Short mmCIF file of C-alpha atoms in Angstrom, two decimals:
data_model
loop_
_atom_site.label_atom_id
_atom_site.label_comp_id
_atom_site.label_asym_id
_atom_site.label_seq_id
_atom_site.Cartn_x
_atom_site.Cartn_y
_atom_site.Cartn_z
CA MET A 1 -77.24 -65.30 3.61
CA GLY A 2 -75.06 -64.43 0.70
CA ILE A 3 -71.28 -64.60 0.81
CA TYR A 4 -71.01 -60.83 0.61
CA ARG A 5 -73.27 -60.35 3.53
CA ILE A 6 -71.25 -62.79 5.60
CA VAL A 7 -68.08 -60.98 4.63
CA ALA A 8 -69.60 -57.61 5.57
CA VAL A 9 -70.71 -58.96 8.98
CA VAL A 10 -67.21 -60.29 9.72
CA PHE A 11 -65.68 -57.09 8.46
CA TRP A 12 -67.74 -54.75 10.57
CA THR A 13 -67.34 -57.00 13.59
CA LEU A 14 -63.60 -56.80 13.29
CA VAL A 15 -63.82 -53.08 12.94
CA ALA A 16 -65.98 -52.80 16.08
CA LEU A 17 -63.60 -54.94 17.97
CA SER A 18 -60.53 -53.03 16.85
CA THR A 19 -62.09 -49.57 17.68
CA ARG A 20 -63.27 -50.88 21.09
CA ALA A 21 -59.54 -51.32 22.00
CA GLU A 22 -58.98 -47.57 21.56
CA ALA A 23 -62.10 -46.37 23.30
CA GLN A 24 -60.68 -46.64 26.90
CA PRO A 25 -62.24 -44.72 29.72
CA GLY A 26 -60.65 -41.43 30.68
CA THR A 27 -59.54 -38.67 28.52
CA CYS A 28 -56.37 -37.51 26.83
CA GLY A 29 -56.06 -33.75 27.32
CA GLY A 30 -59.82 -33.46 27.37
CA PHE A 31 -60.40 -35.65 24.33
CA THR A 32 -62.88 -38.46 25.31
CA ASP A 33 -61.98 -40.61 22.26
CA ILE A 34 -58.30 -40.95 23.03
CA SER A 35 -57.16 -43.23 25.82
CA PRO A 36 -54.80 -41.45 28.27
CA GLY A 37 -52.66 -44.59 28.46
CA GLY A 38 -52.58 -45.20 24.70
CA GLY A 39 -49.41 -44.77 22.72
CA PHE A 40 -50.84 -41.90 20.76
CA CYS A 41 -51.92 -39.64 23.75
CA THR A 42 -48.43 -38.04 23.85
CA ASN A 43 -48.62 -37.13 20.14
CA VAL A 44 -52.08 -35.80 20.34
CA LEU A 45 -51.36 -33.58 23.38
CA TRP A 46 -48.13 -32.35 21.59
CA MET A 47 -50.31 -31.17 18.66
CA LYS A 48 -53.00 -29.66 20.90
CA ASN A 49 -50.61 -27.70 23.06
CA ARG A 50 -49.10 -26.08 19.96
CA GLY A 51 -52.44 -25.21 18.59
CA ILE A 52 -52.01 -27.35 15.42
CA THR A 53 -55.46 -28.95 16.04
CA LEU A 54 -57.73 -28.46 18.94
CA GLY A 55 -59.83 -31.36 17.96
CA CYS A 56 -62.93 -31.84 15.74
CA THR A 57 -64.95 -30.71 18.75
CA PRO A 58 -63.67 -29.43 22.06
CA THR A 59 -63.88 -32.95 23.52
CA LEU A 60 -63.33 -35.12 20.48
CA TYR A 61 -60.21 -35.70 18.47
CA CYS A 62 -61.90 -37.93 15.85
CA TRP A 63 -58.74 -40.03 15.57
CA ALA A 64 -60.16 -42.36 12.80
CA ASN A 65 -61.27 -39.59 10.44
CA GLY A 66 -59.23 -39.08 7.30
CA VAL A 67 -57.38 -35.79 6.74
CA SER A 68 -58.35 -33.76 3.71
CA ARG A 69 -55.59 -32.02 1.77
CA ARG A 70 -57.32 -28.69 2.79
CA SER A 71 -56.88 -29.56 6.59
CA MET A 72 -53.37 -30.89 5.89
CA ALA A 73 -52.32 -27.54 4.51
CA ALA A 74 -53.59 -25.85 7.72
CA PHE A 75 -51.93 -28.41 9.99
CA MET A 76 -48.54 -28.25 8.29
CA ASN A 77 -48.57 -24.44 8.09
CA ARG A 78 -49.30 -24.22 11.80
CA LEU A 79 -46.63 -26.84 12.55
CA GLY A 80 -44.10 -24.90 10.44
CA ASN A 81 -44.88 -21.72 12.32
CA THR A 82 -44.47 -23.39 15.63
CA LEU A 83 -41.15 -24.84 14.62
CA THR A 84 -39.74 -21.63 13.11
CA PRO A 85 -37.62 -19.84 15.68
CA LYS A 86 -38.37 -16.22 16.52
CA VAL A 87 -35.51 -13.84 16.91
CA PHE A 88 -35.17 -10.54 18.73
CA SER A 89 -32.08 -8.43 18.60
CA ILE A 90 -30.97 -5.03 19.71
CA GLU A 91 -27.92 -2.89 19.43
CA GLU A 92 -26.98 0.07 21.71
CA ASN A 93 -24.00 2.20 22.62
CA GLY A 94 -23.21 4.83 25.24
CA GLY A 95 -20.62 6.64 27.42
CA VAL A 96 -19.55 6.41 30.97
CA LEU A 97 -20.86 3.47 33.14
CA ASP A 98 -19.81 3.37 36.72
CA PHE A 99 -19.88 0.14 38.71
CA SER A 100 -21.58 1.19 41.90
CA THR A 101 -24.29 -1.16 40.67
CA TYR A 102 -24.69 -3.52 37.83
CA HIS A 103 -26.07 -2.47 34.55
CA VAL A 104 -28.36 -4.20 32.08
CA VAL A 105 -27.70 -2.81 28.60
CA CYS A 106 -29.18 -3.83 25.24
CA GLN A 107 -32.58 -4.39 26.83
CA THR A 108 -35.25 -5.63 24.47
CA PRO A 109 -38.88 -4.32 24.75
CA GLU A 110 -41.15 -6.34 26.83
CA LEU A 111 -42.25 -9.27 24.68
CA PRO A 112 -45.84 -10.66 25.05
CA ALA A 113 -46.28 -14.04 26.69
CA PRO A 114 -45.98 -16.68 24.01
CA ALA A 115 -49.30 -18.29 23.01
CA GLY A 116 -49.85 -22.01 23.48
CA ASN A 117 -49.22 -24.30 26.48
CA TYR A 118 -45.83 -25.67 25.59
CA PRO A 119 -42.13 -25.25 26.37
CA ARG A 120 -39.75 -22.85 24.67
CA PHE A 121 -36.03 -22.74 24.80
CA VAL A 122 -34.21 -19.51 24.44
CA ASP A 123 -30.66 -19.05 23.13
CA ALA A 124 -29.02 -15.76 23.66
CA GLU A 125 -25.77 -14.32 22.31
CA GLY A 126 -24.38 -11.02 23.40
CA SER A 127 -21.20 -8.90 23.00
CA LEU A 128 -19.89 -5.82 24.63
CA SER A 129 -17.22 -3.56 23.08
CA PHE A 130 -15.92 -1.08 25.74
CA GLU A 131 -12.98 0.84 27.05
CA VAL A 132 -12.15 1.05 30.81
CA SER A 133 -10.30 3.78 32.72
CA GLY A 134 -8.04 1.27 34.49
CA LEU A 135 -7.57 -2.38 35.37
CA GLN A 136 -10.92 -4.08 35.69
CA THR A 137 -12.57 -7.54 35.70
CA LEU A 138 -16.06 -7.57 34.12
CA ILE A 139 -18.84 -10.10 34.13
CA VAL A 140 -20.99 -10.06 31.04
CA VAL A 141 -23.97 -12.35 30.81
CA PRO A 142 -27.45 -12.50 29.09
CA VAL A 143 -30.27 -12.01 31.51
CA VAL A 144 -34.18 -12.47 31.44
CA SER A 145 -36.93 -10.83 33.39
CA LYS A 146 -40.26 -12.43 33.71
CA ASP A 147 -41.86 -9.53 35.77
CA GLY A 148 -40.28 -6.49 34.10
CA GLY A 149 -38.10 -5.79 37.05
CA SER A 150 -35.90 -8.56 38.42
CA TRP A 151 -33.33 -10.19 36.27
CA GLN A 152 -32.11 -13.83 36.13
CA ALA A 153 -28.85 -14.93 34.51
CA MET A 154 -29.42 -17.19 31.53
CA GLY A 155 -25.91 -18.60 31.31
CA GLN A 156 -22.50 -18.73 32.56
CA SER A 157 -20.75 -15.37 32.98
CA ILE A 158 -17.67 -14.26 31.12
CA GLY A 159 -15.17 -12.33 33.10
CA PRO A 160 -12.58 -10.64 30.98
CA TYR A 161 -9.66 -9.17 32.87
CA VAL A 162 -8.81 -5.99 31.02
CA GLY A 163 -6.64 -2.97 31.20
CA PRO A 164 -6.55 0.62 30.22
CA GLY A 165 -5.56 1.94 26.92
CA MET A 166 -7.29 -0.71 24.80
CA ARG A 167 -10.71 -1.22 23.23
CA HIS A 168 -11.94 -4.56 24.48
CA ASN A 169 -14.55 -7.04 23.32
CA ALA A 170 -16.33 -9.56 25.57
CA SER A 171 -18.68 -12.18 23.99
CA THR A 172 -21.13 -14.47 25.76
CA VAL A 173 -23.45 -17.19 24.80
CA ALA A 174 -26.40 -18.72 26.74
CA PRO A 175 -27.69 -21.79 25.02
CA GLY A 176 -30.95 -23.56 25.63
CA PHE A 177 -32.46 -21.65 28.64
CA LEU A 178 -35.92 -23.15 29.41
CA ILE A 179 -38.36 -20.29 29.59
CA PHE A 180 -41.65 -22.09 30.14
CA ASP A 181 -42.27 -25.70 31.12
CA GLY A 182 -45.69 -26.03 29.68
CA GLY A 183 -47.24 -27.08 33.03
CA GLY A 184 -47.34 -23.83 34.97
CA THR A 185 -48.61 -20.30 34.49
CA PRO A 186 -46.92 -18.57 31.55
CA PRO A 187 -45.14 -15.32 32.27
CA ILE A 188 -46.98 -12.12 31.69
CA SER A 189 -44.14 -10.81 29.50
CA LEU A 190 -40.50 -11.55 28.83
CA LYS A 191 -37.67 -8.98 28.70
CA PHE A 192 -34.11 -9.62 27.81
CA GLY A 193 -30.87 -7.80 28.26
CA LEU A 194 -27.04 -8.07 28.79
CA ALA A 195 -25.87 -7.61 32.41
CA VAL A 196 -22.49 -5.94 32.93
CA SER A 197 -20.98 -5.85 36.31
CA ARG A 198 -17.67 -5.60 38.20
CA GLN A 199 -16.32 -8.93 39.51
CA ASN A 200 -13.99 -7.88 42.34
CA GLN A 201 -11.70 -5.28 43.86
CA PHE A 202 -11.17 -2.91 41.09
CA ASN A 203 -13.27 0.21 40.91
CA GLN A 204 -12.81 1.60 37.44
CA THR A 205 -15.42 2.97 35.10
CA ILE A 206 -16.30 2.06 31.51
CA THR A 207 -15.62 5.20 29.48
CA SER A 208 -17.56 4.11 26.38
CA TRP A 209 -19.24 0.96 25.22
CA ALA A 210 -21.45 -0.64 22.51
CA CYS A 211 -23.40 -3.85 22.81
CA HIS A 212 -25.31 -6.26 20.74
CA LEU A 213 -27.80 -8.89 21.96
CA GLU A 214 -29.71 -11.54 20.00
CA VAL A 215 -32.32 -13.73 21.53
CA MET A 216 -33.74 -16.65 19.64
CA VAL A 217 -36.87 -18.29 20.97
CA ARG A 218 -37.58 -21.93 19.69
CA ASN A 219 -39.96 -24.68 20.28
CA GLY A 220 -38.96 -27.07 22.93
CA VAL A 221 -39.85 -30.64 23.87
CA TYR A 222 -39.74 -31.14 27.61
CA ASN A 223 -40.89 -34.38 29.30
CA GLY A 224 -42.25 -35.54 25.96
CA TYR A 225 -44.48 -32.43 25.38
CA MET B 1 -84.48 -52.14 -10.29
CA MET B 2 -81.09 -50.58 -10.74
CA ARG B 3 -78.29 -52.97 -10.89
CA PRO B 4 -75.41 -52.54 -8.35
CA LEU B 5 -72.83 -51.50 -10.88
CA ARG B 6 -75.07 -48.95 -12.53
CA ALA B 7 -75.99 -47.66 -9.08
CA LEU B 8 -72.32 -47.22 -8.28
CA ARG B 9 -71.88 -45.30 -11.48
CA PHE B 10 -74.85 -43.11 -10.63
CA ALA B 11 -73.57 -42.51 -7.08
CA ALA B 12 -70.15 -41.64 -8.55
CA THR B 13 -71.69 -39.14 -10.99
CA LEU B 14 -73.55 -37.44 -8.20
CA ILE B 15 -70.39 -37.30 -6.14
CA GLY B 16 -68.64 -35.87 -9.13
CA PHE B 17 -71.21 -33.05 -9.60
CA ALA B 18 -71.09 -32.40 -5.81
CA THR B 19 -67.28 -31.97 -5.81
CA THR B 20 -66.90 -30.15 -9.05
CA PRO B 21 -65.42 -26.77 -7.94
CA ALA B 22 -67.69 -23.85 -8.25
CA ALA B 23 -66.50 -20.77 -10.12
CA LEU B 24 -63.93 -19.02 -8.00
CA SER B 25 -63.36 -15.33 -7.73
CA ALA B 26 -59.59 -15.84 -8.08
CA PRO B 27 -57.33 -18.89 -7.79
CA CYS B 28 -55.14 -19.24 -4.75
CA ALA B 29 -51.57 -19.64 -5.65
CA GLY B 30 -52.44 -20.81 -9.12
CA PHE B 31 -54.86 -23.54 -7.92
CA THR B 32 -58.17 -23.20 -9.58
CA ASP B 33 -60.04 -25.26 -7.03
CA VAL B 34 -59.02 -23.11 -3.99
CA ASP B 35 -60.46 -19.61 -3.76
CA ALA B 36 -57.97 -16.85 -2.96
CA THR B 37 -60.52 -15.62 -0.34
CA SER B 38 -60.49 -18.94 1.43
CA PRO B 39 -59.18 -18.93 4.97
CA PHE B 40 -57.11 -21.97 3.90
CA CYS B 41 -55.42 -20.05 0.96
CA PRO B 42 -52.51 -18.80 3.08
CA ASN B 43 -51.87 -22.40 4.39
CA VAL B 44 -51.95 -23.83 0.69
CA ASP B 45 -49.69 -21.02 -0.54
CA TRP B 46 -47.32 -21.66 2.40
CA LEU B 47 -47.08 -25.20 1.58
CA LYS B 48 -46.69 -24.64 -2.25
CA ASN B 49 -43.82 -22.14 -1.80
CA ARG B 50 -41.95 -24.59 0.34
CA ALA B 51 -42.47 -27.32 -2.30
CA VAL B 52 -44.25 -29.58 0.14
CA THR B 53 -46.90 -30.10 -2.51
CA LEU B 54 -47.25 -28.42 -5.89
CA GLY B 55 -50.74 -29.83 -6.56
CA CYS B 56 -52.50 -33.13 -7.21
CA THR B 57 -53.18 -34.35 -10.69
CA THR B 58 -51.93 -31.10 -12.33
CA THR B 59 -50.14 -28.09 -11.05
CA THR B 60 -53.41 -26.01 -11.29
CA LEU B 61 -55.41 -28.32 -9.06
CA TYR B 62 -54.91 -28.67 -5.24
CA CYS B 63 -57.73 -31.19 -4.71
CA PRO B 64 -58.59 -29.73 -1.26
CA ASP B 65 -61.16 -32.49 -0.45
CA ASN B 66 -59.05 -35.42 -1.26
CA LEU B 67 -57.79 -37.45 1.68
CA VAL B 68 -54.07 -37.94 2.26
CA SER B 69 -52.64 -41.44 2.00
CA ARG B 70 -49.89 -42.56 4.35
CA LEU B 71 -47.57 -42.73 1.34
CA SER B 72 -48.18 -39.12 0.42
CA MET B 73 -47.95 -38.14 4.14
CA ALA B 74 -44.36 -39.54 4.22
CA ALA B 75 -43.47 -37.43 1.24
CA PHE B 76 -45.05 -34.25 2.65
CA MET B 77 -43.47 -34.61 6.08
CA ASN B 78 -40.07 -35.37 4.53
CA ARG B 79 -40.35 -32.25 2.37
CA LEU B 80 -41.60 -30.05 5.36
CA GLY B 81 -38.59 -31.33 7.39
CA VAL B 82 -36.23 -30.24 4.64
CA ALA B 83 -37.87 -26.83 4.40
CA LEU B 84 -37.64 -26.19 8.07
CA THR B 85 -34.11 -27.57 8.69
CA PRO B 86 -31.69 -24.56 9.00
CA ALA B 87 -28.77 -24.47 6.69
CA ILE B 88 -25.36 -23.29 7.91
CA VAL B 89 -22.88 -21.54 5.65
CA TYR B 90 -19.39 -21.13 7.01
CA ASN B 91 -16.09 -19.61 5.93
CA GLU B 92 -12.79 -18.79 7.49
CA ALA B 93 -9.65 -16.99 6.25
CA SER B 94 -6.35 -15.61 7.45
CA GLY B 95 -3.58 -13.39 6.23
CA GLY B 96 -0.56 -11.14 7.08
CA THR B 97 -0.40 -7.41 7.09
CA PHE B 98 -3.73 -5.66 6.86
CA ASP B 99 -3.87 -1.96 6.03
CA LEU B 100 -6.90 -0.57 7.99
CA ASP B 101 -6.99 2.49 5.77
CA THR B 102 -7.56 0.55 2.48
CA PRO B 103 -9.44 -2.48 3.65
CA PRO B 104 -11.04 -5.00 1.29
CA ALA B 105 -14.84 -4.78 1.09
CA ALA B 106 -15.22 -7.89 3.03
CA VAL B 107 -13.11 -10.78 4.29
CA CYS B 108 -14.43 -14.42 5.09
CA GLN B 109 -16.92 -13.95 2.24
CA THR B 110 -19.44 -16.84 1.97
CA ALA B 111 -20.41 -18.57 -1.24
CA SER B 112 -23.75 -17.40 -2.71
CA ILE B 113 -26.82 -18.68 -0.89
CA PRO B 114 -29.33 -19.45 -3.66
CA SER B 115 -32.79 -17.85 -3.74
CA THR B 116 -35.99 -19.70 -2.77
CA THR B 117 -39.66 -19.07 -3.40
CA PHE B 118 -40.34 -18.51 0.38
CA PRO B 119 -39.15 -16.00 2.96
CA ARG B 120 -36.09 -16.79 5.09
CA ALA B 121 -34.19 -15.35 8.01
CA ALA B 122 -30.41 -15.28 8.45
CA HIS B 123 -28.32 -14.84 11.53
CA ALA B 124 -24.64 -14.29 11.04
CA GLY B 125 -21.81 -14.21 13.64
CA ALA B 126 -18.13 -13.56 13.03
CA LEU B 127 -14.90 -13.66 14.95
CA LEU B 128 -11.64 -11.74 14.25
CA THR B 129 -8.37 -12.62 15.86
CA ALA B 130 -5.64 -10.18 14.98
CA GLN B 131 -2.26 -8.91 16.05
CA LEU B 132 -1.92 -5.16 16.45
CA ALA B 133 1.20 -3.26 15.29
CA ALA B 134 3.30 -1.32 17.75
CA THR B 135 1.48 1.85 16.75
CA PRO B 136 -1.93 2.09 18.39
CA ALA B 137 -5.00 1.30 16.44
CA THR B 138 -8.69 0.48 17.02
CA VAL B 139 -10.44 -1.90 14.66
CA ALA B 140 -14.15 -1.82 13.90
CA LEU B 141 -16.03 -4.93 12.70
CA LYS B 142 -19.23 -5.17 10.82
CA ILE B 143 -21.03 -8.06 9.06
CA VAL B 144 -21.94 -7.13 5.51
CA GLN B 145 -24.16 -8.68 2.83
CA SER B 146 -24.24 -8.55 -0.91
CA ILE B 147 -27.19 -9.16 -3.27
CA ASP B 148 -25.18 -8.72 -6.46
CA ASN B 149 -22.64 -11.61 -5.94
CA GLY B 150 -19.96 -9.50 -4.27
CA MET B 151 -20.04 -6.38 -6.42
CA THR B 152 -21.23 -4.20 -3.50
CA TRP B 153 -21.52 -4.85 0.13
CA THR B 154 -24.04 -3.35 2.77
CA PRO B 155 -23.30 -3.20 6.52
CA LEU B 156 -25.81 -5.12 8.66
CA ASN B 157 -24.71 -3.79 12.12
CA LEU B 158 -25.70 -0.31 13.29
CA VAL B 159 -23.06 -0.38 16.02
CA PRO B 160 -19.73 -2.12 15.16
CA ALA B 161 -17.88 -4.25 17.52
CA SER B 162 -14.42 -2.78 18.14
CA VAL B 163 -11.13 -3.78 19.62
CA GLY B 164 -7.81 -1.99 19.81
CA GLY B 165 -4.52 -1.25 21.47
CA SER B 166 -0.91 -1.78 20.34
CA ALA B 167 1.53 -4.70 20.14
CA LYS B 168 -1.12 -7.13 21.41
CA TRP B 169 -3.28 -9.92 20.20
CA ALA B 170 -6.97 -9.05 20.25
CA ASN B 171 -10.11 -11.09 19.66
CA ALA B 172 -13.46 -9.68 18.77
CA ALA B 173 -16.96 -11.06 17.98
CA VAL B 174 -19.93 -9.52 16.20
CA TRP B 175 -23.37 -10.75 15.31
CA THR B 176 -26.15 -9.50 13.11
CA SER B 177 -29.73 -8.80 13.88
CA ASP B 178 -32.51 -10.97 12.34
CA VAL B 179 -31.69 -10.51 8.65
CA GLN B 180 -34.77 -11.04 6.50
CA LEU B 181 -33.98 -12.74 3.17
CA ALA B 182 -36.48 -11.87 0.35
CA PRO B 183 -37.77 -14.64 -1.96
CA GLY B 184 -36.06 -14.65 -5.41
CA THR B 185 -32.86 -13.08 -4.18
CA SER B 186 -29.36 -14.65 -3.69
CA TYR B 187 -27.19 -13.44 -0.88
CA ARG B 188 -23.54 -13.46 0.19
CA PHE B 189 -22.22 -12.48 3.61
CA GLY B 190 -18.80 -11.24 4.78
CA LEU B 191 -16.93 -9.48 7.44
CA ARG B 192 -15.74 -5.80 7.03
CA VAL B 193 -12.68 -4.96 9.03
CA GLU B 194 -11.68 -1.27 9.14
CA ARG B 195 -10.28 1.46 11.27
CA ALA B 196 -12.64 2.71 13.85
CA SER B 197 -13.43 6.39 13.95
CA GLY B 198 -10.42 8.08 15.63
CA GLY B 199 -8.71 4.76 15.78
CA GLY B 200 -5.11 5.62 15.66
CA THR B 201 -2.76 4.97 12.78
CA GLY B 202 -1.53 1.45 13.33
CA ASP B 203 -2.38 -1.63 11.23
CA LEU B 204 -2.69 -5.35 11.81
CA THR B 205 0.43 -7.49 11.27
CA SER B 206 -1.57 -10.81 11.06
CA TRP B 207 -5.15 -11.78 11.37
CA SER B 208 -7.71 -14.57 10.95
CA CYS B 209 -11.47 -14.57 10.77
CA GLN B 210 -14.49 -16.95 11.04
CA LEU B 211 -18.01 -16.27 9.73
CA ARG B 212 -20.92 -18.44 10.28
CA VAL B 213 -24.43 -17.81 8.85
CA MET B 214 -27.56 -19.83 9.75
CA VAL B 215 -30.41 -19.65 7.26
CA SER B 216 -33.85 -20.78 8.25
CA SER B 217 -37.43 -20.64 7.02
CA ARG B 218 -39.53 -17.58 8.00
CA THR B 219 -43.21 -16.93 7.69
CA GLY B 220 -44.19 -13.74 6.14
CA THR B 221 -47.48 -11.86 6.67
CA SER B 222 -48.52 -11.96 3.01
CA SER B 223 -48.00 -14.14 -0.10
CA PRO B 224 -45.66 -15.89 -0.58
CA TYR B 225 -45.91 -16.36 3.15
#
């Protein structure tokens, strides 16, 4: 046996031994060639959930394959799209608002459920310029609806105590609201707005108002995914 | 019998023929080895415009079938991270008497935000704190942008934030919608402070403003993506 053949046998034996360590039973997110307990399973699942790569076949990740520059361009482009925040904003104005019930102004259209099985965080900023007929305490807070009907507060409310004869401005920020934890059923659609309500004893009306709401949806990492 | 070295050369020649790019209908983003009709062309164009890679051996070759070394991967991921990291531009200013009938085109003007080869989005927010004179006045706030280095300014808010009264301190906030920045254009942002329609006759006796603009990557629907 020549020296080159001996070297080749030793080399391929080492390769076989090293790859056997990765080929554990069980699957990582459906990939049979990735060990669920391995250190890379989290990374592979993170990529799969965001649609960056779904594998070389539905059940194989082909972890030892090289990456061509062509494939790299696709992966990095998809990663860039995933990490680029999406922003929705709306402006609106109107006349009299009474406070027999709360109002949701600056409502966005219903936004389709985000694709991909991964968490998103939503940051919202809103402002309301308004004039009241008398003394009043208002609560202004960004809200979200996952069913097109019921509203859920996204942040802490702002309650300006205001009086007549002035034009007022109330601003509110809701940072980092988790919209989807990646493990459940995604909402059918999302709708955002700015809730305006009376806080306590006063019963005045808003005589005119204008609002602005901006909602930024961004990629989130939650429990590692 | 063919000697090993000659066999290697022969194989290399065959590989060379096999990988020689066929005649393309049109180059993709200036790369003669990627066809403009390839489904990967938008991905390659996206990467090039963000300077993640400008080609392989020359600026006219992308080498789509080459594998990526870990060394190159570090450079690519570093550049991708830089391209995706938002940039914040901030400015603040203050002053004394402010005539609302002859306001400056913009206060809190930012420095010029240089152009890029790829689309971006900007989100601006501004605050005004002002003392109103004894004569009633209502102040309107709009965020404005300039694409000619401050010669002319264009309002970005359809509905201005407004605040008013007399002999009081007032604080108002306003945000823009998702402002799309075109490749190849430089931008400046500022805050326009003026009298609201029907906003009395008083002025400001002192004021201060803050303006914050976040600029981030955006993916377009066509080249340069």
